């Protein structure tokens, strides 16, 4: 028969090991905070936006609606072209970057909302100024090369990446890391406390004798007084 532990007994075990649980939890918080603030390299993000839109002319309403649909369909293609070697090789050459196109592609995030002609280009790097430079160069190179690659000219730059007063790292999220460290530390410490309790096979009470040795308790011996208590009793008698 499996041993069932009720909530009262579980709470008693946790209260008994409370100092161990608190110590391990605080240690986990301290380690996570130290890693987040002093070890993990901060990552900055720079973002530019482009608008996919043909130049206005005197087209009829039907032709304009058809062109809108065409622009939306082209966005998925543009998202792939932006991270292609045809664009990134020129970016690497212009900025004299000592990385491969695959490494640069991993730093770039291209996204667009559904049915939106605005494309967001984000660049992650440990250096904020470098991230901004890469982001702006990618957009400019893409705008120059897309007419040659696809014979279309429907790219407009909405916004360029710039350094702002609140340009803080996007990674690591220090507060989130510390909270996660606290939760993980607490879970591990509780598990460790329970493990210590279950591995402890020493007999402490008369109920333990009946439980583990299957022997009836015939009598109890009171606790012997300590030397200090014994002397105090002896002094009172005299």
CSV table of C-alpha atoms in Angstrom, one decimal:
chain,number,residue,atom,x,y,z
A,1,UNK,CA,0.0,0.0,0.0
A,2,UNK,CA,1.4,3.3,-1.0
A,3,UNK,CA,2.1,5.8,1.7
A,4,UNK,CA,-0.3,8.8,1.6
A,5,UNK,CA,0.9,12.1,2.9
A,6,UNK,CA,-1.9,14.5,4.0
A,7,UNK,CA,-1.6,18.2,3.7
A,8,UNK,CA,-1.1,18.7,7.4
A,9,UNK,CA,2.0,16.4,7.4
A,10,UNK,CA,3.3,18.0,4.3
A,11,UNK,CA,3.0,21.5,5.9
A,12,UNK,CA,4.8,20.2,9.0
A,13,UNK,CA,7.7,18.9,6.9
A,14,UNK,CA,8.0,22.2,5.0
A,15,UNK,CA,7.8,24.2,8.3
A,16,UNK,CA,10.5,22.0,9.7
A,17,UNK,CA,12.8,22.7,6.7
A,18,UNK,CA,11.8,26.3,6.3
A,19,UNK,CA,15.3,27.7,6.7
A,20,UNK,CA,16.6,25.3,4.1
A,21,UNK,CA,13.9,26.3,1.7
A,22,UNK,CA,14.4,30.0,2.2
A,23,UNK,CA,18.2,29.7,1.9
A,24,UNK,CA,18.0,27.8,-1.4
A,25,UNK,CA,15.4,30.2,-2.8
A,26,UNK,CA,17.4,33.3,-1.9
A,27,UNK,CA,20.5,31.7,-3.3
A,28,UNK,CA,18.7,31.0,-6.6
A,29,UNK,CA,17.5,34.6,-6.7
A,30,UNK,CA,21.1,35.9,-6.1
A,31,UNK,CA,22.6,33.7,-8.8
A,32,UNK,CA,19.9,34.7,-11.3
A,33,UNK,CA,20.4,38.4,-10.5
A,34,UNK,CA,24.2,38.1,-10.8
A,35,UNK,CA,23.9,36.4,-14.2
A,36,UNK,CA,21.4,38.9,-15.5
A,37,UNK,CA,23.2,42.0,-14.4
A,38,UNK,CA,26.9,41.0,-14.7
A,39,UNK,CA,27.3,37.9,-16.9
A,40,UNK,CA,24.7,37.8,-19.7
A,41,UNK,CA,25.6,40.2,-22.5
A,42,UNK,CA,22.8,42.8,-23.1
A,43,UNK,CA,21.2,42.7,-26.5
A,44,UNK,CA,19.9,45.9,-28.2
A,45,UNK,CA,17.2,46.2,-30.9
A,46,UNK,CA,17.0,48.7,-33.8
A,47,UNK,CA,13.9,48.9,-36.0
A,48,UNK,CA,13.1,50.4,-39.4
A,49,UNK,CA,9.8,50.3,-41.3
A,50,UNK,CA,9.1,50.3,-45.0
A,51,UNK,CA,5.9,50.8,-46.9
A,52,UNK,CA,5.1,48.6,-49.9
A,53,UNK,CA,3.1,50.8,-52.2
A,54,UNK,CA,3.1,51.8,-55.8
A,55,UNK,CA,3.5,55.4,-56.7
A,56,UNK,CA,0.2,57.2,-57.1
A,57,UNK,CA,-1.1,57.8,-60.7
A,58,UNK,CA,-4.4,58.2,-62.5
A,59,UNK,CA,-5.4,54.5,-62.4
A,60,UNK,CA,-9.0,53.6,-62.2
A,61,UNK,CA,-10.5,52.3,-58.9
A,62,UNK,CA,-10.4,48.7,-60.1
A,63,UNK,CA,-6.8,48.9,-61.2
A,64,UNK,CA,-5.8,50.5,-57.8
A,65,UNK,CA,-7.6,47.7,-55.9
A,66,UNK,CA,-5.8,45.2,-58.0
A,67,UNK,CA,-2.5,46.9,-57.3
A,68,UNK,CA,-3.2,46.9,-53.6
A,69,UNK,CA,-3.7,43.1,-53.7
A,70,UNK,CA,-0.5,42.7,-55.6
A,71,UNK,CA,1.5,44.7,-53.1
A,72,UNK,CA,0.1,42.6,-50.2
A,73,UNK,CA,1.1,39.4,-52.0
A,74,UNK,CA,4.6,40.7,-52.7
A,75,UNK,CA,5.2,41.3,-49.0
A,76,UNK,CA,5.8,37.6,-48.3
A,77,UNK,CA,8.3,37.6,-51.1
A,78,UNK,CA,10.0,40.7,-49.8
A,79,UNK,CA,10.3,39.2,-46.3
A,80,UNK,CA,12.5,36.4,-47.8
A,81,UNK,CA,14.5,38.7,-50.1
A,82,UNK,CA,15.4,41.0,-47.3
A,83,UNK,CA,17.3,38.2,-45.5
A,84,UNK,CA,18.8,36.7,-48.7
A,85,UNK,CA,22.5,36.8,-49.7
A,86,UNK,CA,21.6,39.2,-52.5
A,87,UNK,CA,20.9,41.9,-49.9
A,88,UNK,CA,23.0,40.8,-47.0
A,89,UNK,CA,26.2,40.4,-48.9
A,90,UNK,CA,26.0,44.1,-50.0
A,91,UNK,CA,25.2,45.1,-46.4
A,92,UNK,CA,28.3,43.3,-45.1
A,93,UNK,CA,30.4,44.9,-47.8
A,94,UNK,CA,29.1,48.4,-47.1
A,95,UNK,CA,29.6,48.1,-43.3
A,96,UNK,CA,32.7,46.0,-43.5
A,97,UNK,CA,31.2,43.4,-41.1
A,98,UNK,CA,33.3,40.4,-40.1
A,99,UNK,CA,30.4,37.9,-40.2
A,100,UNK,CA,28.8,35.6,-42.7
A,101,UNK,CA,25.4,36.1,-44.3
A,102,UNK,CA,23.9,33.3,-42.2
A,103,UNK,CA,25.1,35.0,-39.0
A,104,UNK,CA,23.7,38.3,-40.1
A,105,UNK,CA,20.4,36.7,-41.1
A,106,UNK,CA,20.0,35.4,-37.6
A,107,UNK,CA,20.2,38.9,-36.2
A,108,UNK,CA,17.4,40.2,-38.5
A,109,UNK,CA,13.7,39.8,-37.8
A,110,UNK,CA,11.3,40.7,-40.6
A,111,UNK,CA,7.6,40.9,-39.8
A,112,UNK,CA,4.3,42.4,-41.0
A,113,UNK,CA,0.8,42.5,-39.8
A,114,UNK,CA,-2.0,40.7,-41.7
A,115,UNK,CA,-3.3,42.8,-44.6
A,116,UNK,CA,-0.8,45.6,-43.8
A,117,UNK,CA,1.6,47.0,-46.3
A,118,UNK,CA,4.0,48.0,-43.6
A,119,UNK,CA,7.0,45.8,-43.0
A,120,UNK,CA,9.0,46.0,-39.8
A,121,UNK,CA,12.7,45.1,-39.9
A,122,UNK,CA,14.4,44.6,-36.5
A,123,UNK,CA,18.0,44.0,-35.9
A,124,UNK,CA,19.5,42.5,-32.7
A,125,UNK,CA,23.1,43.2,-31.6
A,126,UNK,CA,25.2,43.7,-28.5
A,127,UNK,CA,26.1,47.1,-29.8
A,128,UNK,CA,23.2,49.6,-30.2
A,129,UNK,CA,24.9,51.8,-32.8
A,130,UNK,CA,25.9,48.8,-34.8
A,131,UNK,CA,22.3,47.5,-34.7
A,132,UNK,CA,21.0,50.9,-35.9
A,133,UNK,CA,23.6,51.0,-38.7
A,134,UNK,CA,22.8,47.5,-39.9
A,135,UNK,CA,19.0,48.1,-39.8
A,136,UNK,CA,19.2,51.3,-41.9
A,137,UNK,CA,21.7,49.8,-44.3
A,138,UNK,CA,19.5,46.7,-44.9
A,139,UNK,CA,16.5,48.9,-45.8
A,140,UNK,CA,18.5,51.2,-48.1
A,141,UNK,CA,20.2,48.3,-49.9
A,142,UNK,CA,16.8,46.5,-50.3
A,143,UNK,CA,15.2,49.6,-51.7
A,144,UNK,CA,18.1,50.0,-54.2
A,145,UNK,CA,18.1,46.3,-55.3
A,146,UNK,CA,14.4,45.4,-55.4
A,147,UNK,CA,13.8,47.2,-58.8
A,148,UNK,CA,16.7,45.2,-60.3
A,149,UNK,CA,15.5,41.9,-58.8
A,150,UNK,CA,11.8,42.2,-59.5
A,151,UNK,CA,11.3,45.1,-61.9
A,152,UNK,CA,9.1,46.9,-59.4
A,153,UNK,CA,9.5,50.2,-57.6
A,154,UNK,CA,7.1,50.2,-54.7
A,155,UNK,CA,9.3,50.6,-51.6
A,156,UNK,CA,9.1,53.7,-49.4
A,157,UNK,CA,11.0,54.1,-46.1
A,158,UNK,CA,8.6,55.0,-43.3
A,159,UNK,CA,11.0,55.4,-40.4
A,160,UNK,CA,14.7,54.8,-39.8
A,161,UNK,CA,16.3,53.4,-36.7
A,162,UNK,CA,17.7,56.1,-34.4
A,163,UNK,CA,19.2,56.3,-30.9
A,164,UNK,CA,16.6,57.4,-28.4
A,165,UNK,CA,16.8,58.4,-24.7
A,166,UNK,CA,15.2,55.1,-23.6
A,167,UNK,CA,17.3,52.8,-25.8
A,168,UNK,CA,17.5,50.0,-23.2
A,169,UNK,CA,18.5,46.4,-24.0
A,170,UNK,CA,15.6,44.1,-25.0
A,171,UNK,CA,17.5,41.1,-23.5
A,172,UNK,CA,17.9,39.9,-20.9
A,173,UNK,CA,14.7,40.7,-19.1
A,174,UNK,CA,16.2,41.0,-15.6
A,175,UNK,CA,13.0,41.2,-13.6
A,176,UNK,CA,11.5,38.1,-15.4
A,177,UNK,CA,14.8,36.2,-14.9
A,178,UNK,CA,14.8,36.9,-11.2
A,179,UNK,CA,11.2,35.9,-10.8
A,180,UNK,CA,11.9,32.7,-12.7
A,181,UNK,CA,14.9,32.1,-10.5
A,182,UNK,CA,12.8,32.5,-7.4
A,183,UNK,CA,10.1,30.1,-8.6
A,184,UNK,CA,12.7,27.5,-9.8
A,185,UNK,CA,14.7,27.9,-6.6
A,186,UNK,CA,11.5,27.5,-4.4
A,187,UNK,CA,10.4,24.4,-6.3
A,188,UNK,CA,13.9,22.8,-6.1
A,189,UNK,CA,14.2,23.6,-2.4
A,190,UNK,CA,10.8,22.1,-1.6
A,191,UNK,CA,11.7,19.0,-3.5
A,192,UNK,CA,15.0,18.7,-1.7
A,193,UNK,CA,13.3,19.2,1.7
A,194,UNK,CA,10.9,16.4,0.9
A,195,UNK,CA,13.6,14.2,-0.3
A,196,UNK,CA,15.6,14.7,2.9
A,197,UNK,CA,12.5,13.9,4.9
A,198,UNK,CA,11.7,10.7,3.0
A,199,UNK,CA,15.4,9.5,3.2
A,200,UNK,CA,15.5,10.1,6.9
A,201,UNK,CA,15.0,6.6,8.4
A,202,UNK,CA,15.9,7.4,12.0
A,203,UNK,CA,13.3,6.6,14.6
A,204,UNK,CA,12.2,9.6,16.6
A,205,UNK,CA,8.8,8.9,18.2
A,206,UNK,CA,6.9,5.9,19.6
A,207,UNK,CA,4.7,5.9,16.6
A,208,UNK,CA,7.8,5.4,14.4
A,209,UNK,CA,8.5,2.2,16.4
A,210,UNK,CA,5.1,0.8,15.7
A,211,UNK,CA,5.2,1.9,12.1
A,212,UNK,CA,8.6,0.7,11.0
A,213,UNK,CA,9.4,-2.1,13.5
A,214,UNK,CA,5.8,-3.4,14.0
A,215,UNK,CA,6.4,-3.6,17.7
A,216,UNK,CA,4.0,-2.5,20.4
A,217,UNK,CA,5.2,0.2,22.7
A,218,UNK,CA,5.2,-1.1,26.3
A,219,UNK,CA,6.3,2.0,28.1
A,220,UNK,CA,8.0,5.3,27.8
A,221,UNK,CA,11.2,6.7,29.5
A,222,UNK,CA,11.0,10.4,30.3
A,223,UNK,CA,13.7,12.7,29.1
A,224,UNK,CA,16.8,12.9,31.4
A,225,UNK,CA,17.4,16.4,32.8
A,226,UNK,CA,20.5,18.2,31.5
A,227,UNK,CA,23.3,18.9,33.9
A,228,UNK,CA,22.3,22.4,34.3
A,229,UNK,CA,18.7,21.5,35.2
A,230,UNK,CA,19.9,18.7,37.5
A,231,UNK,CA,22.1,21.2,39.5
A,232,UNK,CA,19.3,23.7,39.7
A,233,UNK,CA,16.9,21.0,41.1
A,234,UNK,CA,19.6,19.9,43.6
A,235,UNK,CA,20.1,23.5,44.7
A,236,UNK,CA,16.4,24.0,45.4
A,237,UNK,CA,16.3,20.8,47.5
A,238,UNK,CA,19.1,21.9,49.7
